[in-house]
XYZ file of C-alpha atoms in Angstrom:
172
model
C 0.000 0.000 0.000
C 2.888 2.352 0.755
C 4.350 2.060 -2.689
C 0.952 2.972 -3.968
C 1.603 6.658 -5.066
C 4.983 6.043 -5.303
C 7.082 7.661 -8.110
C 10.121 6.626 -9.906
C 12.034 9.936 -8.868
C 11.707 9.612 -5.517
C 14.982 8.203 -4.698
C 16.649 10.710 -6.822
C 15.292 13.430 -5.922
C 15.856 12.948 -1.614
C 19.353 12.153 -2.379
C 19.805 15.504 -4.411
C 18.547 16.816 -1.263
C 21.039 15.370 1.018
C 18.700 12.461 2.095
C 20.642 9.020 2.940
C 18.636 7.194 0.601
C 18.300 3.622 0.357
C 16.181 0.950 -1.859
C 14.936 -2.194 0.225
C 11.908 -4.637 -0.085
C 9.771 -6.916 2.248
C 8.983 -9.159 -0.837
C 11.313 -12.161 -1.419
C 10.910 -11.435 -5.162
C 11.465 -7.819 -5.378
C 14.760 -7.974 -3.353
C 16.241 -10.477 -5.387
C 16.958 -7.540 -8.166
C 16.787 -4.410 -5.936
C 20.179 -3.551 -8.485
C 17.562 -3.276 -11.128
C 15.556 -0.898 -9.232
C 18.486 1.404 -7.739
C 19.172 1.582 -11.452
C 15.681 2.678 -12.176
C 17.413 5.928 -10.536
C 19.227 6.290 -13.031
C 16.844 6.566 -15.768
C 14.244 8.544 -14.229
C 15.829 10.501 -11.755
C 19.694 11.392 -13.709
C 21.355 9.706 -10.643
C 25.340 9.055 -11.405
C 25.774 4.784 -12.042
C 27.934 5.366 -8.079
C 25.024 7.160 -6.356
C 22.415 4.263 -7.750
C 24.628 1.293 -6.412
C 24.787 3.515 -3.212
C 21.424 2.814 -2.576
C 22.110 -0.588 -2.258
C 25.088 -1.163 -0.880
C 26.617 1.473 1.327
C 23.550 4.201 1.814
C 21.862 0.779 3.781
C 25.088 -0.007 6.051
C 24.994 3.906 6.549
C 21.406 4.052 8.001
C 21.825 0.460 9.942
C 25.088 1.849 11.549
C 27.320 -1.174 10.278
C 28.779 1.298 7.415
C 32.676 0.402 9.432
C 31.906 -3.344 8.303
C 30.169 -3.335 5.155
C 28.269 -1.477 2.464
C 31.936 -0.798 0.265
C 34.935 -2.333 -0.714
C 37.599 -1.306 2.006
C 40.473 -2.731 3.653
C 39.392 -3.650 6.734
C 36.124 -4.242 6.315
C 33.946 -7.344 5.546
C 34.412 -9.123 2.499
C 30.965 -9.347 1.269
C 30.992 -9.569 -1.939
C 28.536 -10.425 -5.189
C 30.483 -10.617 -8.491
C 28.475 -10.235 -11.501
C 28.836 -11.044 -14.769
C 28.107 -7.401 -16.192
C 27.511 -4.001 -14.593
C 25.677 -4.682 -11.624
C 22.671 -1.724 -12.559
C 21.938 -4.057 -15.551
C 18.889 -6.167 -16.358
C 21.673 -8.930 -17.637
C 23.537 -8.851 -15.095
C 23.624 -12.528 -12.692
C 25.541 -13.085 -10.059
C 28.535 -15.306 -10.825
C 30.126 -15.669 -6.985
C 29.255 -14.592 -3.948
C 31.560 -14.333 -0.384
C 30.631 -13.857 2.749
C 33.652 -12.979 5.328
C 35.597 -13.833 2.661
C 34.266 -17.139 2.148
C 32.726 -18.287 -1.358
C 28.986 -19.330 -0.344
C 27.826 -19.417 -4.277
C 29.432 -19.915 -7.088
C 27.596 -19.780 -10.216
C 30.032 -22.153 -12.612
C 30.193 -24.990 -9.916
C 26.412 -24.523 -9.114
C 25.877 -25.376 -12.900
C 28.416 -28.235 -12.555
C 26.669 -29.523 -10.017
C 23.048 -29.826 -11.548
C 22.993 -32.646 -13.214
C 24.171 -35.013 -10.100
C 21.492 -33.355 -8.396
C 19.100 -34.035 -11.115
C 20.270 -37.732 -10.815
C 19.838 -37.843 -7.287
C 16.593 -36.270 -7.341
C 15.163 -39.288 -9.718
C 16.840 -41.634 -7.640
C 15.075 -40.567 -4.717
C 11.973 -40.635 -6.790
C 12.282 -44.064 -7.887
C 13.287 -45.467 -4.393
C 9.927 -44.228 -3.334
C 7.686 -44.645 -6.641
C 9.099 -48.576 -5.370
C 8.489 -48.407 -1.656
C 4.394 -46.983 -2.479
C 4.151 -50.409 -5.379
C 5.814 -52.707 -2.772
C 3.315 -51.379 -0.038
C 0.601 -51.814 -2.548
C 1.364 -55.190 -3.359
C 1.496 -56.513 0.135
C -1.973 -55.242 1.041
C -3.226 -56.711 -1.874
C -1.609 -59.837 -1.081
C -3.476 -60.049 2.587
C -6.814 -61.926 2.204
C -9.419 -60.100 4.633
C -8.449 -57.014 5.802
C -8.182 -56.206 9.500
C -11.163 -54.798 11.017
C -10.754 -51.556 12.835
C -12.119 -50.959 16.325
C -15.326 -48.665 16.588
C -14.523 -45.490 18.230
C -17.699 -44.249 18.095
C -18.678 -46.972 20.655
C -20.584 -45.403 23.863
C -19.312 -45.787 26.847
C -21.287 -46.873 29.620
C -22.157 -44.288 32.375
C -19.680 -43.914 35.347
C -21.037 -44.308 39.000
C -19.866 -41.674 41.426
C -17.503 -44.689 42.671
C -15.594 -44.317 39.504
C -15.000 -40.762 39.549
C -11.389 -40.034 39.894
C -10.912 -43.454 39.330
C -8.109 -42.831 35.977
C -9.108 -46.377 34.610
C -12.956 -45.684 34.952
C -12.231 -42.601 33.238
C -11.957 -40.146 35.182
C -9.848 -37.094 35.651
């Protein structure tokens, strides 16, 4: 509802008015490409290519206070990192690698690499169990009556005041 009468110039034009500016979304999808929408900056509001990946990189670790760990590429700081595969304000652009403290958690060329042994495993798994449900069926087919379940609809007879609290006459 808040992004209702939202414009497209908005960013642009708090940051030409000294505003700390900075793009975020409570919708899994939308903050997958929040590059794309700095970028939007860009086009409708003449924002500079540095001052539209400010808004999503150091303008946020400026307003959360964490702008000595992260939100630039400085020695000293956190290496948190996405490396893309064009300019990151581009619709084409993926993510090839990411780090975390310096650590690769994604990396695009072994993620492909890896798909197909996945894939594998995945109809493995699906097998396994497309067996399990035929043997199942099989050996209740195989059993000549069928056990008879219990009624639980079955009334109980009434308890006598000598039962009460009594746990097997049901009570408590």
């Amino acid at each position: 509802m808040e992004a209702y009468d939202a414009i497209p110039y908005n960013a642009a034009l708090m940051t030409d008015r000294g505003v700390i500016v900075s793009i975020n979304s409570d919708d899994a999808e939308e903050a997958r490409h929040l590059n794309q929408e700095a970028a939007k900056s860009m086009k409708y509001g003449g924002l500079s290519a540095n001052d539209a990946l400010k808004l999503v990189t150091l303008n946020p670790a400026i307003q959360l206070g964490i702008d000595n760990r992260v939100g630039s590429i400085e020695v000293g700081k956190d290496a948190d990192l996405a490396i893309f595969n064009h300019d990151p304000l581009s619709v084409y652009a993926v993510v090839q690698k990411t780090l975390i403290d310096g650590q690769i958690y994604f990396d695009r060329q072994r993620d492909i690499d890896a798909r197909p042994a996945l894939e594998k495993e995945k109809q493995d798994l699906l097998a396994k169990e497309k067996k399990a449900a035929e043997e199942k069926k099989a050996e209740g087919k195989s059993e000549s009556k069928p056990e008879k379940k219990p009624d639980a609809k079955k009334k109980q007879p009434p308890t006598s005041q000598s039962n009460v609290g009594n746990v097997a006459g049901g009570g408590l």
